[in-house]
Tab-separated table of C-alpha atoms in Angstrom:
chain	number	residue	atom	x	y	z
A	1	MET	CA	5.959	-22.421	8.520
A	2	THR	CA	3.157	-20.676	6.644
A	3	THR	CA	4.161	-18.654	3.594
A	4	PRO	CA	1.791	-15.692	3.265
A	5	VAL	CA	0.799	-14.340	-0.130
A	6	VAL	CA	0.893	-10.563	-0.402
A	7	SER	CA	-0.271	-8.693	-3.489
A	8	ILE	CA	0.468	-5.049	-4.141
A	9	ALA	CA	-2.260	-3.412	-6.242
A	10	TYR	CA	-0.925	-0.033	-7.294
A	11	HIS	CA	-0.996	2.714	-9.898
A	12	SER	CA	1.921	5.010	-10.670
A	13	GLY	CA	1.509	7.987	-12.954
A	14	TYR	CA	5.140	9.101	-13.208
A	15	GLY	CA	7.080	6.221	-11.649
A	16	HIS	CA	7.420	7.527	-8.086
A	17	THR	CA	4.716	5.281	-6.658
A	18	ALA	CA	6.162	2.309	-8.562
A	19	VAL	CA	9.396	2.802	-6.598
A	20	LEU	CA	7.376	2.540	-3.377
A	21	ALA	CA	5.488	-0.514	-4.664
A	22	GLU	CA	8.804	-2.230	-5.328
A	23	ALA	CA	9.981	-1.306	-1.815
A	24	VAL	CA	6.818	-2.798	-0.271
A	25	ARG	CA	7.437	-5.905	-2.390
A	26	ASP	CA	11.040	-6.148	-1.215
A	27	GLY	CA	10.055	-5.786	2.440
A	28	ALA	CA	7.328	-8.420	2.194
A	29	ALA	CA	9.653	-10.812	0.353
A	30	ASP	CA	12.367	-10.240	2.984
A	31	ALA	CA	9.818	-11.312	5.596
A	32	GLY	CA	9.192	-14.568	3.720
A	33	ALA	CA	6.068	-13.768	1.719
A	34	THR	CA	5.249	-14.718	-1.828
A	35	VAL	CA	4.616	-11.328	-3.434
A	36	HIS	CA	2.755	-10.228	-6.562
A	37	LEU	CA	3.184	-6.712	-7.972
A	38	ILE	CA	0.052	-5.702	-9.911
A	39	ASN	CA	-0.273	-2.467	-11.888
A	40	VAL	CA	-4.015	-1.794	-11.695
A	41	ALA	CA	-3.979	0.293	-14.882
A	42	GLU	CA	-3.135	-2.890	-16.815
A	43	ILE	CA	-4.758	-5.549	-14.612
A	44	THR	CA	-5.515	-8.897	-16.238
A	45	ASP	CA	-8.004	-11.612	-15.329
A	46	ALA	CA	-5.117	-13.720	-14.033
A	47	GLU	CA	-4.018	-10.851	-11.772
A	48	TRP	CA	-7.569	-10.471	-10.411
A	49	GLU	CA	-7.322	-14.137	-9.474
A	50	LEU	CA	-3.975	-13.498	-7.755
A	51	LEU	CA	-5.645	-10.799	-5.666
A	52	ASP	CA	-8.490	-13.176	-4.796
A	53	ALA	CA	-5.983	-15.821	-3.645
A	54	SER	CA	-3.872	-13.416	-1.563
A	55	ASP	CA	-3.747	-13.267	2.215
A	56	ALA	CA	-3.121	-9.513	2.079
A	57	ILE	CA	-3.563	-6.758	-0.498
A	58	VAL	CA	-1.568	-3.544	-0.225
A	59	PHE	CA	-3.115	-0.619	-2.113
A	60	GLY	CA	-0.876	2.073	-3.594
A	61	SER	CA	-1.462	5.225	-5.591
A	62	PRO	CA	-0.092	8.698	-5.979
A	63	THR	CA	-2.179	11.409	-4.349
A	64	TYR	CA	-3.610	13.583	-7.110
A	65	MET	CA	-5.907	16.478	-6.242
A	66	GLY	CA	-6.379	15.177	-2.702
A	67	THR	CA	-7.190	11.550	-3.441
A	68	ALA	CA	-6.019	8.433	-5.260
A	69	SER	CA	-5.447	8.636	-9.006
A	70	GLY	CA	-8.247	8.169	-11.525
A	71	ALA	CA	-6.775	4.823	-12.599
A	72	PHE	CA	-6.853	3.600	-9.004
A	73	HIS	CA	-10.429	4.825	-8.578
A	74	GLN	CA	-11.386	2.846	-11.698
A	75	PHE	CA	-9.796	-0.254	-10.169
A	76	ALA	CA	-11.634	0.380	-6.891
A	77	GLU	CA	-14.954	0.526	-8.733
A	78	GLU	CA	-14.134	-2.716	-10.524
A	79	THR	CA	-13.592	-4.437	-7.159
A	80	SER	CA	-17.365	-4.352	-6.664
A	81	LYS	CA	-17.504	-7.742	-8.406
A	82	ARG	CA	-15.417	-9.064	-5.490
A	83	TRP	CA	-17.612	-7.217	-2.986
A	84	PHE	CA	-20.751	-9.021	-4.193
A	85	THR	CA	-19.143	-12.421	-3.574
A	86	ASP	CA	-17.163	-11.521	-0.399
A	87	ALA	CA	-14.010	-12.617	-2.244
A	88	TRP	CA	-11.799	-10.363	-0.109
A	89	LEU	CA	-13.635	-10.800	3.203
A	90	ASP	CA	-11.198	-11.209	6.119
A	91	LYS	CA	-8.077	-10.539	4.049
A	92	LEU	CA	-5.559	-8.030	5.358
A	93	ALA	CA	-5.153	-4.645	3.692
A	94	ALA	CA	-2.659	-1.789	3.897
A	95	GLY	CA	-1.700	1.210	1.802
A	96	PHE	CA	0.919	3.675	0.624
A	97	THR	CA	0.963	6.904	-1.346
A	98	ASN	CA	3.240	9.644	-2.672
A	99	SER	CA	2.710	13.325	-3.420
A	100	GLY	CA	4.786	16.363	-4.255
A	101	SER	CA	4.004	18.262	-1.049
A	102	LYS	CA	4.877	17.294	2.508
A	103	SER	CA	1.185	16.853	3.304
A	104	GLY	CA	-0.378	16.825	-0.142
A	105	ASP	CA	-3.523	15.331	1.436
A	106	LYS	CA	-1.891	11.889	1.549
A	107	LEU	CA	-4.007	11.008	4.584
A	108	HIS	CA	-7.147	11.347	2.480
A	109	THR	CA	-5.775	8.831	-0.030
A	110	LEU	CA	-4.936	6.396	2.775
A	111	GLN	CA	-8.416	6.881	4.243
A	112	PHE	CA	-9.891	6.135	0.820
A	113	PHE	CA	-7.945	2.859	0.863
A	114	GLN	CA	-9.151	2.143	4.415
A	115	THR	CA	-12.761	2.711	3.382
A	116	LEU	CA	-12.333	0.465	0.342
A	117	ALA	CA	-10.859	-2.233	2.572
A	118	GLY	CA	-13.664	-1.777	5.084
A	119	GLN	CA	-16.304	-2.184	2.391
A	120	HIS	CA	-14.714	-5.519	1.504
A	121	GLY	CA	-14.601	-6.602	5.166
A	122	MET	CA	-10.806	-6.562	5.198
A	123	THR	CA	-8.662	-5.881	8.276
A	124	TRP	CA	-6.402	-2.818	8.004
A	125	VAL	CA	-2.708	-3.061	8.906
A	126	ASN	CA	-1.273	0.301	9.902
A	127	LEU	CA	2.350	1.356	9.661
A	128	GLY	CA	3.132	0.497	13.286
A	129	LEU	CA	5.809	3.165	13.618
A	130	LYS	CA	6.174	6.232	15.775
A	131	PRO	CA	6.713	9.437	13.787
A	132	GLY	CA	10.221	10.314	12.759
A	133	TRP	CA	11.800	13.722	12.176
A	134	ASN	CA	9.701	15.403	14.869
A	135	THR	CA	12.363	16.654	17.273
A	136	SER	CA	15.311	18.997	16.883
A	137	GLU	CA	17.638	15.993	17.146
A	138	ALA	CA	15.758	13.878	14.606
A	139	SER	CA	16.545	13.637	10.913
A	140	GLU	CA	14.711	13.704	7.610
A	141	ASN	CA	16.309	10.284	7.119
A	142	ASP	CA	14.206	8.748	9.918
A	143	LEU	CA	11.688	6.025	9.177
A	144	ASN	CA	8.208	7.542	8.920
A	145	ARG	CA	9.755	10.983	8.502
A	146	LEU	CA	6.346	12.402	7.512
A	147	GLY	CA	4.654	11.128	10.672
A	148	ILE	CA	1.846	9.111	9.072
A	149	PHE	CA	0.273	6.282	11.072
A	150	ALA	CA	-2.324	4.884	8.638
A	151	GLY	CA	0.178	3.681	6.039
A	152	ALA	CA	3.392	4.560	4.248
A	153	GLY	CA	3.555	8.092	2.924
A	154	ALA	CA	6.197	9.578	0.675
A	155	GLN	CA	7.010	13.034	-0.625
A	156	THR	CA	8.933	13.526	-3.839
A	157	PHE	CA	9.749	16.899	-5.351
A	158	THR	CA	7.665	17.490	-8.465
A	159	ASP	CA	10.704	18.404	-10.542
A	160	GLN	CA	12.380	15.036	-9.870
A	161	GLY	CA	11.773	11.666	-11.459
A	162	PRO	CA	11.528	8.308	-9.720
A	163	GLU	CA	15.200	8.551	-8.709
A	164	GLY	CA	14.141	11.433	-6.418
A	165	VAL	CA	12.005	9.300	-4.098
A	166	HIS	CA	13.428	9.922	-0.647
A	167	LYS	CA	15.477	7.022	0.742
A	168	ALA	CA	13.706	7.258	4.105
A	169	ASP	CA	10.344	6.924	2.343
A	170	ILE	CA	11.606	3.860	0.478
A	171	ALA	CA	12.755	2.358	3.797
A	172	THR	CA	9.353	3.166	5.324
A	173	ALA	CA	7.606	1.367	2.454
A	174	GLU	CA	9.902	-1.629	2.968
A	175	HIS	CA	8.926	-1.600	6.643
A	176	LEU	CA	5.247	-1.648	5.650
A	177	GLY	CA	5.850	-4.669	3.405
A	178	ARG	CA	7.597	-6.561	6.215
A	179	ARG	CA	4.825	-5.671	8.660
A	180	VAL	CA	2.069	-6.817	6.300
A	181	ALA	CA	3.846	-10.117	5.580
A	182	THR	CA	4.398	-10.754	9.300
A	183	GLN	CA	0.775	-9.960	10.137
A	184	ALA	CA	-0.447	-12.153	7.256
A	185	ARG	CA	1.588	-15.068	8.608
A	186	THR	CA	0.175	-14.506	12.099
A	187	PHE	CA	-3.391	-14.397	10.760
A	188	ALA	CA	-2.875	-17.568	8.710
A	189	LEU	CA	-1.470	-19.423	11.726
A	190	GLY	CA	-4.382	-18.202	13.829
A	191	ARG	CA	-6.906	-19.452	11.277
A	192	ALA	CA	-5.148	-22.818	11.153
A	193	ALA	CA	-5.180	-23.085	14.957
A	194	ALA	CA	-8.904	-22.212	15.110
């Protein structure tokens, strides 16, 4: 059986997004992947090499002022060295984000990640879940409670620390990690068969 390698390249300003990164890691590991957690604000040459050797890269950032954080944008610009050499061509990509508001323009952050992945020639893995919490009988504890399709979105009250990340959002991030690991295994087996 093929063991996929999934790297999570994330930035977390106040710790909330780090909680989600750890949940994505846990989900991917549960699905049998080798997982690397990489804080892009402190990325090393060795961690760049881990990204280059990964089957899938999951991007994560808080949504600040309608887009990814400045530290994540800096990382994205630095990926241009990989773009020139097609180092990430045909890898899988996915994303997650957190903001203080229910919307908070999280979709724009996920679309930024999708565009970054597209520029690298990566294949985007969406959340693969129907929306939760969208009927009178549903619950805020549903998976994908915020109804985002592009990736995992989370909402944490601005007056709470990392312990305030909603349990349903953590479970949604874990789901994303499992989905990415499963898709990475499928892609690797397909490449081997071709």
